[in-house]
PDB file of C-alpha atoms in Angstrom:
ATOM      1  CA  HIS E   1     -95.358  41.561 -87.509  1.00  0.00           C
ATOM      2  CA  GLU E   2     -98.433  41.627 -85.042  1.00  0.00           C
ATOM      3  CA  PHE E   3    -101.055  44.252 -85.791  1.00  0.00           C
ATOM      4  CA  ARG E   4    -102.611  46.093 -82.943  1.00  0.00           C
ATOM      5  CA  THR E   5    -105.658  47.808 -81.976  1.00  0.00           C
ATOM      6  CA  PHE E   6    -105.118  50.826 -78.996  1.00  0.00           C
ATOM      7  CA  THR E   7    -107.473  52.964 -77.090  1.00  0.00           C
ATOM      8  CA  THR E   8    -108.617  53.313 -73.793  1.00  0.00           C
ATOM      9  CA  PRO E   9    -112.528  54.622 -72.454  1.00  0.00           C
ATOM     10  CA  SER E  10    -111.766  57.955 -72.331  1.00  0.00           C
ATOM     11  CA  PHE E  11    -109.382  58.151 -76.132  1.00  0.00           C
ATOM     12  CA  ALA E  12    -112.168  56.435 -78.042  1.00  0.00           C
ATOM     13  CA  PRO E  13    -113.722  56.606 -80.528  1.00  0.00           C
ATOM     14  CA  ARG E  14    -110.275  57.019 -81.292  1.00  0.00           C
ATOM     15  CA  THR E  15    -107.969  54.344 -81.935  1.00  0.00           C
ATOM     16  CA  ILE E  16    -103.983  53.704 -83.535  1.00  0.00           C
ATOM     17  CA  VAL E  17    -103.220  50.877 -85.258  1.00  0.00           C
ATOM     18  CA  LEU E  18     -99.854  49.278 -84.437  1.00  0.00           C
ATOM     19  CA  ALA E  19     -96.988  47.031 -85.171  1.00  0.00           C
ATOM     20  CA  LEU E  20     -95.264  45.516 -82.690  1.00  0.00           C
ATOM     21  CA  GLU E  21     -93.236  42.099 -82.670  1.00  0.00           C
ATOM     22  CA  HIS E  22     -92.638  38.879 -80.628  1.00  0.00           C
ATOM     23  CA  ASP E  23     -90.292  36.711 -78.951  1.00  0.00           C
ATOM     24  CA  THR E  24     -89.199  34.721 -81.996  1.00  0.00           C
ATOM     25  CA  GLU E  25     -86.648  31.762 -82.067  1.00  0.00           C
ATOM     26  CA  ASN E  26     -84.061  33.677 -84.583  1.00  0.00           C
ATOM     27  CA  VAL E  27     -84.312  37.712 -83.351  1.00  0.00           C
ATOM     28  CA  PRO E  28     -83.812  37.876 -79.376  1.00  0.00           C
ATOM     29  CA  LEU E  29     -86.972  40.281 -79.709  1.00  0.00           C
ATOM     30  CA  ARG E  30     -85.662  44.353 -78.644  1.00  0.00           C
ATOM     31  CA  THR E  31     -88.118  45.128 -75.283  1.00  0.00           C
ATOM     32  CA  GLY E  32     -88.963  48.563 -77.112  1.00  0.00           C
ATOM     33  CA  CYS E  33     -91.176  46.696 -80.175  1.00  0.00           C
ATOM     34  CA  ARG E  34     -93.445  45.678 -78.114  1.00  0.00           C
ATOM     35  CA  LEU E  35     -96.448  47.132 -75.806  1.00  0.00           C
ATOM     36  CA  TRP E  36     -95.989  48.333 -73.355  1.00  0.00           C
ATOM     37  CA  SER E  37     -99.140  48.191 -70.792  1.00  0.00           C
ATOM     38  CA  SER E  38     -98.784  51.493 -69.465  1.00  0.00           C
ATOM     39  CA  SER E  39     -99.049  53.176 -72.794  1.00  0.00           C
ATOM     40  CA  TYR E  40    -102.331  52.470 -72.017  1.00  0.00           C
ATOM     41  CA  ALA E  41    -102.295  54.184 -67.871  1.00  0.00           C
ATOM     42  CA  LEU E  42    -100.660  57.001 -70.116  1.00  0.00           C
ATOM     43  CA  VAL E  43    -102.771  57.295 -72.751  1.00  0.00           C
ATOM     44  CA  GLU E  44    -105.579  57.350 -70.471  1.00  0.00           C
ATOM     45  CA  HIS E  45    -104.557  59.956 -68.741  1.00  0.00           C
ATOM     46  CA  LEU E  46    -103.907  62.081 -70.813  1.00  0.00           C
ATOM     47  CA  ALA E  47    -107.829  62.039 -72.622  1.00  0.00           C
ATOM     48  CA  SER E  48    -109.076  61.913 -68.796  1.00  0.00           C
ATOM     49  CA  SER E  49    -107.433  64.193 -66.735  1.00  0.00           C
ATOM     50  CA  ASP E  50    -109.073  67.427 -66.021  1.00  0.00           C
ATOM     51  CA  ASP E  51    -105.944  69.388 -67.475  1.00  0.00           C
ATOM     52  CA  ALA E  52    -106.483  66.869 -71.415  1.00  0.00           C
ATOM     53  CA  PRO E  53    -106.103  66.877 -73.434  1.00  0.00           C
ATOM     54  CA  ALA E  54    -105.609  70.695 -73.391  1.00  0.00           C
ATOM     55  CA  CYS E  55    -102.581  69.879 -71.983  1.00  0.00           C
ATOM     56  CA  VAL E  56    -101.223  68.299 -75.859  1.00  0.00           C
ATOM     57  CA  ARG E  57    -104.287  70.517 -78.198  1.00  0.00           C
ATOM     58  CA  GLY E  58    -101.971  73.200 -80.115  1.00  0.00           C
ATOM     59  CA  LYS E  59     -98.621  72.032 -78.055  1.00  0.00           C
ATOM     60  CA  HIS E  60     -95.433  70.624 -78.672  1.00  0.00           C
ATOM     61  CA  VAL E  61     -95.182  66.841 -78.105  1.00  0.00           C
ATOM     62  CA  LEU E  62     -91.720  65.167 -77.419  1.00  0.00           C
ATOM     63  CA  GLU E  63     -92.005  61.479 -76.380  1.00  0.00           C
ATOM     64  CA  LEU E  64     -88.994  59.634 -75.126  1.00  0.00           C
ATOM     65  CA  GLY E  65     -87.987  56.050 -74.806  1.00  0.00           C
ATOM     66  CA  ALA E  66     -91.645  55.795 -77.233  1.00  0.00           C
ATOM     67  CA  GLY E  67     -91.231  52.728 -78.146  1.00  0.00           C
ATOM     68  CA  ILE E  68     -93.854  51.591 -81.042  1.00  0.00           C
ATOM     69  CA  GLY E  69     -95.285  55.036 -80.358  1.00  0.00           C
ATOM     70  CA  ALA E  70     -98.332  54.653 -79.129  1.00  0.00           C
ATOM     71  CA  GLY E  71     -97.964  57.638 -76.637  1.00  0.00           C
ATOM     72  CA  GLY E  72     -96.876  60.142 -79.440  1.00  0.00           C
ATOM     73  CA  LEU E  73     -98.892  59.125 -81.940  1.00  0.00           C
ATOM     74  CA  ALA E  74    -102.691  59.478 -79.417  1.00  0.00           C
ATOM     75  CA  ALA E  75    -100.625  62.561 -78.606  1.00  0.00           C
ATOM     76  CA  ALA E  76    -101.546  63.812 -82.202  1.00  0.00           C
ATOM     77  CA  ALA E  77    -105.096  62.421 -82.195  1.00  0.00           C
ATOM     78  CA  LEU E  78    -105.373  64.416 -79.405  1.00  0.00           C
ATOM     79  CA  GLY E  79    -104.067  67.387 -81.622  1.00  0.00           C
ATOM     80  CA  ALA E  80    -101.421  68.350 -79.961  1.00  0.00           C
ATOM     81  CA  ALA E  81     -99.386  71.200 -82.453  1.00  0.00           C
ATOM     82  CA  SER E  82     -96.752  68.418 -83.944  1.00  0.00           C
ATOM     83  CA  VAL E  83     -95.527  65.561 -82.047  1.00  0.00           C
ATOM     84  CA  CYS E  84     -91.771  64.191 -81.272  1.00  0.00           C
ATOM     85  CA  VAL E  85     -91.420  60.249 -80.905  1.00  0.00           C
ATOM     86  CA  THR E  86     -87.975  58.652 -79.913  1.00  0.00           C
ATOM     87  CA  ASP E  87     -86.065  55.820 -79.757  1.00  0.00           C
ATOM     88  CA  ARG E  88     -82.969  55.183 -80.032  1.00  0.00           C
ATOM     89  CA  ASP E  89     -82.161  51.369 -81.323  1.00  0.00           C
ATOM     90  CA  ASP E  90     -83.254  51.077 -85.440  1.00  0.00           C
ATOM     91  CA  ALA E  91     -85.678  48.639 -85.273  1.00  0.00           C
ATOM     92  CA  VAL E  92     -87.449  50.360 -82.910  1.00  0.00           C
ATOM     93  CA  LEU E  93     -87.898  53.538 -84.696  1.00  0.00           C
ATOM     94  CA  ALA E  94     -88.892  51.503 -87.934  1.00  0.00           C
ATOM     95  CA  LEU E  95     -91.212  50.623 -86.568  1.00  0.00           C
ATOM     96  CA  ALA E  96     -92.309  53.614 -85.197  1.00  0.00           C
ATOM     97  CA  HIS E  97     -92.364  55.075 -88.707  1.00  0.00           C
ATOM     98  CA  ALA E  98     -94.714  53.056 -89.696  1.00  0.00           C
ATOM     99  CA  ASN E  99     -97.141  53.528 -87.426  1.00  0.00           C
ATOM    100  CA  ALA E 100     -96.929  56.998 -87.974  1.00  0.00           C
ATOM    101  CA  LEU E 101     -97.654  56.542 -91.594  1.00  0.00           C
ATOM    102  CA  ARG E 102    -100.282  53.517 -91.400  1.00  0.00           C
ATOM    103  CA  ASN E 103    -102.439  56.161 -89.068  1.00  0.00           C
ATOM    104  CA  GLY E 104    -101.993  58.934 -91.525  1.00  0.00           C
ATOM    105  CA  TRP E 105     -99.800  61.176 -90.000  1.00  0.00           C
ATOM    106  CA  TYR E 106     -97.938  61.259 -93.543  1.00  0.00           C
ATOM    107  CA  GLY E 107    -100.064  61.603 -95.598  1.00  0.00           C
ATOM    108  CA  ALA E 108    -104.095  62.225 -94.903  1.00  0.00           C
ATOM    109  CA  ARG E 109    -103.926  63.297 -91.568  1.00  0.00           C
ATOM    110  CA  ALA E 110    -100.621  65.270 -91.427  1.00  0.00           C
ATOM    111  CA  GLY E 111    -102.122  69.147 -91.850  1.00  0.00           C
ATOM    112  CA  GLU E 112    -103.804  68.375 -88.171  1.00  0.00           C
ATOM    113  CA  CYS E 113    -100.394  67.521 -86.653  1.00  0.00           C
ATOM    114  CA  GLU E 114     -96.429  67.713 -87.718  1.00  0.00           C
ATOM    115  CA  VAL E 115     -94.886  63.953 -86.855  1.00  0.00           C
ATOM    116  CA  SER E 116     -91.540  63.053 -86.887  1.00  0.00           C
ATOM    117  CA  VAL E 117     -89.738  60.057 -85.533  1.00  0.00           C
ATOM    118  CA  ARG E 118     -86.021  60.679 -84.956  1.00  0.00           C
ATOM    119  CA  ALA E 119     -83.277  59.260 -82.561  1.00  0.00           C
ATOM    120  CA  VAL E 120     -82.607  60.155 -79.100  1.00  0.00           C
ATOM    121  CA  ASP E 121     -79.868  58.350 -77.313  1.00  0.00           C
ATOM    122  CA  TRP E 122     -80.856  60.420 -72.965  1.00  0.00           C
ATOM    123  CA  ALA E 123     -77.422  59.999 -72.590  1.00  0.00           C
ATOM    124  CA  ASN E 124     -75.831  61.561 -75.742  1.00  0.00           C
ATOM    125  CA  ASP E 125     -76.956  65.128 -76.180  1.00  0.00           C
ATOM    126  CA  ASP E 126     -75.330  65.360 -79.950  1.00  0.00           C
ATOM    127  CA  THR E 127     -78.273  62.819 -80.338  1.00  0.00           C
ATOM    128  CA  TYR E 128     -80.889  65.752 -78.676  1.00  0.00           C
ATOM    129  CA  VAL E 129     -83.850  67.276 -80.863  1.00  0.00           C
ATOM    130  CA  ALA E 130     -84.120  70.554 -78.908  1.00  0.00           C
ATOM    131  CA  ILE E 131     -86.257  72.882 -80.596  1.00  0.00           C
ATOM    132  CA  ASP E 132     -86.863  77.283 -80.206  1.00  0.00           C
ATOM    133  CA  GLY E 133     -88.652  77.482 -76.423  1.00  0.00           C
ATOM    134  CA  GLY E 134     -88.511  74.138 -76.294  1.00  0.00           C
ATOM    135  CA  TYR E 135     -91.021  71.105 -76.407  1.00  0.00           C
ATOM    136  CA  ASP E 136     -94.079  71.919 -74.076  1.00  0.00           C
ATOM    137  CA  VAL E 137     -95.133  68.961 -72.842  1.00  0.00           C
ATOM    138  CA  ILE E 138     -92.363  65.848 -72.793  1.00  0.00           C
ATOM    139  CA  ILE E 139     -94.117  62.289 -71.751  1.00  0.00           C
ATOM    140  CA  ALA E 140     -93.014  58.537 -71.382  1.00  0.00           C
ATOM    141  CA  ALA E 141     -93.793  55.094 -70.407  1.00  0.00           C
ATOM    142  CA  ASP E 142     -92.362  52.215 -69.176  1.00  0.00           C
ATOM    143  CA  MET E 143     -88.643  54.578 -69.242  1.00  0.00           C
ATOM    144  CA  LEU E 144     -87.008  53.184 -66.526  1.00  0.00           C
ATOM    145  CA  TYR E 145     -85.238  50.303 -66.163  1.00  0.00           C
ATOM    146  CA  LEU E 146     -81.172  50.983 -65.134  1.00  0.00           C
ATOM    147  CA  GLU E 147     -79.527  52.103 -62.361  1.00  0.00           C
ATOM    148  CA  GLU E 148     -78.433  55.179 -65.725  1.00  0.00           C
ATOM    149  CA  HIS E 149     -81.162  55.648 -66.844  1.00  0.00           C
ATOM    150  CA  ALA E 150     -82.425  57.381 -63.711  1.00  0.00           C
ATOM    151  CA  GLU E 151     -79.991  60.529 -64.156  1.00  0.00           C
ATOM    152  CA  ALA E 152     -79.641  60.385 -67.956  1.00  0.00           C
ATOM    153  CA  LEU E 153     -83.156  60.819 -68.317  1.00  0.00           C
ATOM    154  CA  ALA E 154     -84.027  64.187 -66.039  1.00  0.00           C
ATOM    155  CA  ARG E 155     -81.350  65.142 -67.750  1.00  0.00           C
ATOM    156  CA  CYS E 156     -82.474  64.633 -70.907  1.00  0.00           C
ATOM    157  CA  ILE E 157     -85.682  66.067 -70.140  1.00  0.00           C
ATOM    158  CA  ASP E 158     -83.525  69.587 -68.856  1.00  0.00           C
ATOM    159  CA  ASP E 159     -82.774  69.848 -72.239  1.00  0.00           C
ATOM    160  CA  HIS E 160     -85.075  69.425 -73.765  1.00  0.00           C
ATOM    161  CA  LEU E 161     -88.689  71.238 -72.126  1.00  0.00           C
ATOM    162  CA  ALA E 162     -90.104  74.487 -72.927  1.00  0.00           C
ATOM    163  CA  ARG E 163     -89.528  76.920 -69.171  1.00  0.00           C
ATOM    164  CA  ASP E 164     -92.995  76.318 -68.448  1.00  0.00           C
ATOM    165  CA  GLY E 165     -93.097  72.386 -69.738  1.00  0.00           C
ATOM    166  CA  ILE E 166     -94.626  69.606 -68.348  1.00  0.00           C
ATOM    167  CA  PHE E 167     -93.568  66.349 -68.101  1.00  0.00           C
ATOM    168  CA  ILE E 168     -95.915  63.657 -67.428  1.00  0.00           C
ATOM    169  CA  ALA E 169     -94.715  59.949 -66.896  1.00  0.00           C
ATOM    170  CA  ALA E 170     -96.827  56.476 -66.320  1.00  0.00           C
ATOM    171  CA  PHE E 171     -94.214  53.847 -65.794  1.00  0.00           C
ATOM    172  CA  GLY E 172     -94.021  50.417 -63.407  1.00  0.00           C
ATOM    173  CA  VAL E 173     -92.484  49.715 -60.185  1.00  0.00           C
ATOM    174  CA  ARG E 174     -90.251  46.897 -61.477  1.00  0.00           C
ATOM    175  CA  ARG E 175     -87.442  48.671 -58.784  1.00  0.00           C
ATOM    176  CA  LEU E 176     -89.222  51.516 -56.156  1.00  0.00           C
ATOM    177  CA  GLU E 177     -84.739  52.648 -55.692  1.00  0.00           C
ATOM    178  CA  LEU E 178     -84.862  52.695 -59.123  1.00  0.00           C
ATOM    179  CA  ALA E 179     -88.026  55.546 -59.760  1.00  0.00           C
ATOM    180  CA  GLN E 180     -86.600  56.960 -56.676  1.00  0.00           C
ATOM    181  CA  ALA E 181     -83.153  57.842 -58.185  1.00  0.00           C
ATOM    182  CA  PHE E 182     -85.237  59.255 -60.972  1.00  0.00           C
ATOM    183  CA  GLU E 183     -86.823  62.079 -58.588  1.00  0.00           C
ATOM    184  CA  ARG E 184     -84.183  62.831 -57.009  1.00  0.00           C
ATOM    185  CA  ALA E 185     -82.740  63.584 -60.677  1.00  0.00           C
ATOM    186  CA  LEU E 186     -85.173  66.060 -61.080  1.00  0.00           C
ATOM    187  CA  ASP E 187     -84.961  67.415 -57.757  1.00  0.00           C
ATOM    188  CA  ALA E 188     -81.231  67.921 -58.446  1.00  0.00           C
ATOM    189  CA  ARG E 189     -82.503  69.257 -61.229  1.00  0.00           C
ATOM    190  CA  GLN E 190     -85.147  71.993 -59.900  1.00  0.00           C
ATOM    191  CA  PHE E 191     -88.162  70.878 -60.975  1.00  0.00           C
ATOM    192  CA  ASP E 192     -91.079  70.664 -58.900  1.00  0.00           C
ATOM    193  CA  VAL E 193     -92.634  66.233 -58.842  1.00  0.00           C
ATOM    194  CA  GLN E 194     -95.886  64.730 -57.921  1.00  0.00           C
ATOM    195  CA  THR E 195     -95.691  61.067 -57.726  1.00  0.00           C
ATOM    196  CA  ARG E 196     -98.854  58.960 -57.013  1.00  0.00           C
ATOM    197  CA  ALA E 197     -99.695  56.079 -57.791  1.00  0.00           C
ATOM    198  CA  LEU E 198    -101.877  54.647 -60.867  1.00  0.00           C
ATOM    199  CA  ASP E 199    -105.578  52.831 -59.032  1.00  0.00           C
ATOM    200  CA  TYR E 200    -105.889  52.667 -63.240  1.00  0.00           C
ATOM    201  CA  VAL E 201    -105.699  49.918 -64.576  1.00  0.00           C
ATOM    202  CA  ASN E 202    -107.985  47.787 -67.506  1.00  0.00           C
ATOM    203  CA  GLU E 203    -108.396  44.688 -68.960  1.00  0.00           C
ATOM    204  CA  ASP E 204    -106.575  44.969 -72.189  1.00  0.00           C
ATOM    205  CA  MET E 205    -103.515  46.722 -69.342  1.00  0.00           C
ATOM    206  CA  VAL E 206    -103.296  43.361 -67.749  1.00  0.00           C
ATOM    207  CA  SER E 207    -103.908  41.260 -71.377  1.00  0.00           C
ATOM    208  CA  THR E 208    -100.464  43.001 -72.021  1.00  0.00           C
ATOM    209  CA  ALA E 209     -98.708  42.763 -68.536  1.00  0.00           C
ATOM    210  CA  LYS E 210     -99.533  38.842 -69.385  1.00  0.00           C
ATOM    211  CA  GLU E 211     -97.274  38.955 -71.906  1.00  0.00           C
ATOM    212  CA  TYR E 212     -94.227  38.771 -71.159  1.00  0.00           C
ATOM    213  CA  ALA E 213     -93.070  38.092 -67.083  1.00  0.00           C
ATOM    214  CA  HIS E 214     -91.001  41.376 -66.702  1.00  0.00           C
ATOM    215  CA  ASP E 215     -94.928  43.941 -67.389  1.00  0.00           C
ATOM    216  CA  ASP E 216     -96.599  41.107 -65.828  1.00  0.00           C
ATOM    217  CA  GLU E 217     -94.333  41.313 -62.163  1.00  0.00           C
ATOM    218  CA  ILE E 218     -95.660  45.212 -61.884  1.00  0.00           C
ATOM    219  CA  THR E 219     -98.613  43.810 -60.875  1.00  0.00           C
ATOM    220  CA  SER E 220     -98.038  40.347 -59.188  1.00  0.00           C
ATOM    221  CA  SER E 221     -95.658  41.158 -57.064  1.00  0.00           C
ATOM    222  CA  LYS E 222     -93.357  44.175 -57.644  1.00  0.00           C
ATOM    223  CA  PHE E 223     -94.591  48.153 -56.524  1.00  0.00           C
ATOM    224  CA  GLY E 224     -97.392  48.254 -59.109  1.00  0.00           C
ATOM    225  CA  TYR E 225     -97.500  51.903 -61.413  1.00  0.00           C
ATOM    226  CA  ARG E 226     -97.200  55.431 -60.968  1.00  0.00           C
ATOM    227  CA  LEU E 227     -97.868  58.593 -62.696  1.00  0.00           C
ATOM    228  CA  ILE E 228     -95.624  61.169 -62.296  1.00  0.00           C
ATOM    229  CA  GLU E 229     -95.512  65.287 -63.802  1.00  0.00           C
ATOM    230  CA  CYS E 230     -92.441  67.533 -62.824  1.00  0.00           C
ATOM    231  CA  CYS E 231     -92.452  71.516 -64.098  1.00  0.00           C
ATOM    232  CA  ARG E 232     -89.706  73.789 -63.284  1.00  0.00           C
ATOM    233  CA  ARG E 233     -89.559  74.754 -60.135  1.00  0.00           C
ATOM    234  CA  LYS E 234     -90.723  78.344 -60.016  1.00  0.00           C
ATOM    235  CA  VAL E 235     -87.635  81.302 -58.938  1.00  0.00           C
ATOM    236  CA  PRO E 236     -88.633  84.172 -57.582  1.00  0.00           C
ATOM    237  CA  VAL E 237     -90.245  87.110 -59.930  1.00  0.00           C
ATOM    238  CA  GLU E 238     -86.848  89.563 -57.610  1.00  0.00           C
ATOM    239  CA  ASP E 239     -84.479  86.555 -57.468  1.00  0.00           C
ATOM    240  CA  ALA E 240     -84.977  85.306 -61.114  1.00  0.00           C
ATOM    241  CA  ASP E 241     -84.281  89.510 -62.402  1.00  0.00           C
ATOM    242  CA  ALA E 242     -81.303  88.994 -60.455  1.00  0.00           C
ATOM    243  CA  LEU E 243     -79.836  86.442 -62.104  1.00  0.00           C
ATOM    244  CA  ALA E 244     -80.411  87.997 -65.530  1.00  0.00           C
ATOM    245  CA  ASP E 245     -78.462  90.650 -65.118  1.00  0.00           C
ATOM    246  CA  PHE E 246     -76.287  88.650 -63.742  1.00  0.00           C
ATOM    247  CA  ALA E 247     -75.799  87.176 -66.731  1.00  0.00           C
ATOM    248  CA  ALA E 248     -75.986  90.151 -68.979  1.00  0.00           C
ATOM    249  CA  GLU E 249     -73.278  91.197 -67.617  1.00  0.00           C
ATOM    250  CA  PHE E 250     -70.457  88.074 -66.982  1.00  0.00           C
ATOM    251  CA  ALA E 251     -71.407  87.140 -70.541  1.00  0.00           C
ATOM    252  CA  GLU E 252     -69.796  90.740 -71.520  1.00  0.00           C
ATOM    253  CA  ALA E 253     -67.401  89.573 -68.893  1.00  0.00           C
ATOM    254  CA  SER E 254     -63.275  89.056 -69.938  1.00  0.00           C
ATOM    255  CA  LEU E 255     -60.713  85.759 -68.495  1.00  0.00           C
ATOM    256  CA  GLU E 256     -58.900  89.195 -67.375  1.00  0.00           C
ATOM    257  CA  ASP E 257     -61.971  90.381 -66.034  1.00  0.00           C
ATOM    258  CA  VAL E 258     -63.153  88.292 -63.775  1.00  0.00           C
ATOM    259  CA  PRO E 259     -60.647  86.063 -62.528  1.00  0.00           C
ATOM    260  CA  ARG E 260     -61.479  82.868 -61.376  1.00  0.00           C
ATOM    261  CA  MET E 261     -63.913  82.035 -64.275  1.00  0.00           C
ATOM    262  CA  ARG E 262     -62.378  78.496 -65.517  1.00  0.00           C
ATOM    263  CA  ALA E 263     -63.377  75.996 -68.164  1.00  0.00           C
ATOM    264  CA  LEU E 264     -66.074  74.208 -67.050  1.00  0.00           C
ATOM    265  CA  ASN E 265     -63.177  71.320 -68.619  1.00  0.00           C
ATOM    266  CA  ALA E 266     -60.284  72.295 -67.262  1.00  0.00           C
ATOM    267  CA  THR E 267     -58.666  69.477 -64.491  1.00  0.00           C
ATOM    268  CA  SER E 268     -60.373  69.456 -61.352  1.00  0.00           C
ATOM    269  CA  ASP E 269     -59.893  70.982 -57.932  1.00  0.00           C
ATOM    270  CA  ASP E 270     -56.765  68.850 -56.948  1.00  0.00           C
ATOM    271  CA  ASP E 271     -54.479  69.854 -60.405  1.00  0.00           C
ATOM    272  CA  ASP E 272     -56.276  73.619 -60.074  1.00  0.00           C
ATOM    273  CA  ASP E 273     -52.765  74.993 -58.435  1.00  0.00           C
ATOM    274  CA  ASP E 274     -54.767  78.608 -59.367  1.00  0.00           C
ATOM    275  CA  ASN E 275     -57.256  77.660 -56.795  1.00  0.00           C
ATOM    276  CA  ASP E 276     -56.946  76.876 -53.271  1.00  0.00           C
ATOM    277  CA  ASP E 277     -59.952  77.659 -51.778  1.00  0.00           C
ATOM    278  CA  ASP E 278     -61.471  75.520 -49.425  1.00  0.00           C
ATOM    279  CA  GLY E 279     -65.341  73.920 -50.330  1.00  0.00           C
ATOM    280  CA  ALA E 280     -65.377  75.932 -53.326  1.00  0.00           C
ATOM    281  CA  GLY E 281     -68.540  75.761 -56.049  1.00  0.00           C
ATOM    282  CA  TRP E 282     -69.449  76.319 -59.225  1.00  0.00           C
ATOM    283  CA  PHE E 283     -72.213  78.631 -61.105  1.00  0.00           C
ATOM    284  CA  ASP E 284     -73.551  76.655 -63.992  1.00  0.00           C
ATOM    285  CA  VAL E 285     -74.185  79.820 -66.480  1.00  0.00           C
ATOM    286  CA  ASP E 286     -75.269  78.191 -69.511  1.00  0.00           C
ATOM    287  CA  ARG E 287     -72.213  75.177 -70.068  1.00  0.00           C
ATOM    288  CA  ALA E 288     -70.009  77.960 -70.931  1.00  0.00           C
ATOM    289  CA  CYS E 289     -68.336  78.771 -68.265  1.00  0.00           C
ATOM    290  CA  SER E 290     -68.279  79.161 -64.514  1.00  0.00           C
ATOM    291  CA  TYR E 291     -67.553  81.100 -61.273  1.00  0.00           C
ATOM    292  CA  THR E 292     -66.455  80.263 -57.975  1.00  0.00           C
ATOM    293  CA  LEU E 293     -68.093  80.956 -55.290  1.00  0.00           C
ATOM    294  CA  ASN E 294     -66.757  80.831 -52.005  1.00  0.00           C
ATOM    295  CA  VAL E 295     -68.610  78.012 -49.587  1.00  0.00           C
ATOM    296  CA  SER E 296     -68.085  77.611 -46.348  1.00  0.00           C
ATOM    297  CA  ALA E 297     -68.354  74.204 -44.982  1.00  0.00           C
ATOM    298  CA  GLN E 298     -71.298  74.894 -42.917  1.00  0.00           C
ATOM    299  CA  GLU E 299     -73.155  75.721 -45.263  1.00  0.00           C
ATOM    300  CA  ILE E 300     -71.539  72.537 -47.478  1.00  0.00           C
ATOM    301  CA  GLU E 301     -72.772  70.082 -45.039  1.00  0.00           C
ATOM    302  CA  SER E 302     -76.530  72.035 -43.987  1.00  0.00           C
ATOM    303  CA  GLY E 303     -77.095  72.310 -48.232  1.00  0.00           C
ATOM    304  CA  ALA E 304     -77.762  75.900 -48.345  1.00  0.00           C
ATOM    305  CA  PRO E 305     -76.255  78.894 -49.121  1.00  0.00           C
ATOM    306  CA  ASN E 306     -75.960  82.274 -45.843  1.00  0.00           C
ATOM    307  CA  ASP E 307     -77.318  86.070 -47.468  1.00  0.00           C
ATOM    308  CA  GLU E 308     -73.960  86.148 -48.419  1.00  0.00           C
ATOM    309  CA  THR E 309     -73.008  83.443 -50.613  1.00  0.00           C
ATOM    310  CA  ALA E 310     -76.081  83.982 -52.755  1.00  0.00           C
ATOM    311  CA  SER E 311     -75.434  87.822 -52.702  1.00  0.00           C
ATOM    312  CA  SER E 312     -72.534  87.142 -54.384  1.00  0.00           C
ATOM    313  CA  ALA E 313     -74.145  84.397 -56.748  1.00  0.00           C
TER     314      ALA E 313
END
């Protein structure tokens, strides 16, 4: 292990001591065991923006794809009420746990913030660590590498974020189409997404990036760093009330009351002899069951329901 003191200009005089690993001839390096340059940008944003550290102070924070835990432990130092640091690799989680211990979060500082380290696989909701009401803030750094990450991460955020919560991430754009796919996945889940280029690049970020070719390419030949923030799209009060009434009535309904109801894991439309309507759309209620709405081809093409369909919903 190498031990490194981590801080940023706005995070100082606070510091975090982090254990990390480098490549060796005999042990293939797990990427999460490294310190990645985007972690500096994330922590600097949390510590310096107009809404931070107020955005994490007293809040329940979840870090996804945390690696060695720089972002989550910084959030704890900035006054979060609780921080759950997550990744899916056992070796990475061991480092994150050791770093939480090393910085006093299981000892002298345990009363300041409840810090936990948990295994979460974005693609497996059996591993999710949801809490009542959801997390106020979800953070991530350098989290997009593969095609499947875009949809899986968006789903994980959707399942964990509180109604009025915020997702904040800093990442290097290695593939522009992957970043765009992630934004589309969030938009499809009714998030308002704001993305901007990150101008903040300090000496620590540059020197850290140079340690790994895959990190250094962000500044040398790719699309630079970005900050993404998103919140759930606000539903007009009258629409929210209508949906709440619908959900309440739906919860009391039986299969006999609503003959066009069927389980989500039923056969596909092609195999369902009882469902012959063209262009049927599904309304998902708590992933328990669905109600069929008859949607016209014109509505599907336009991407928007007409007044009759909206009223039925």
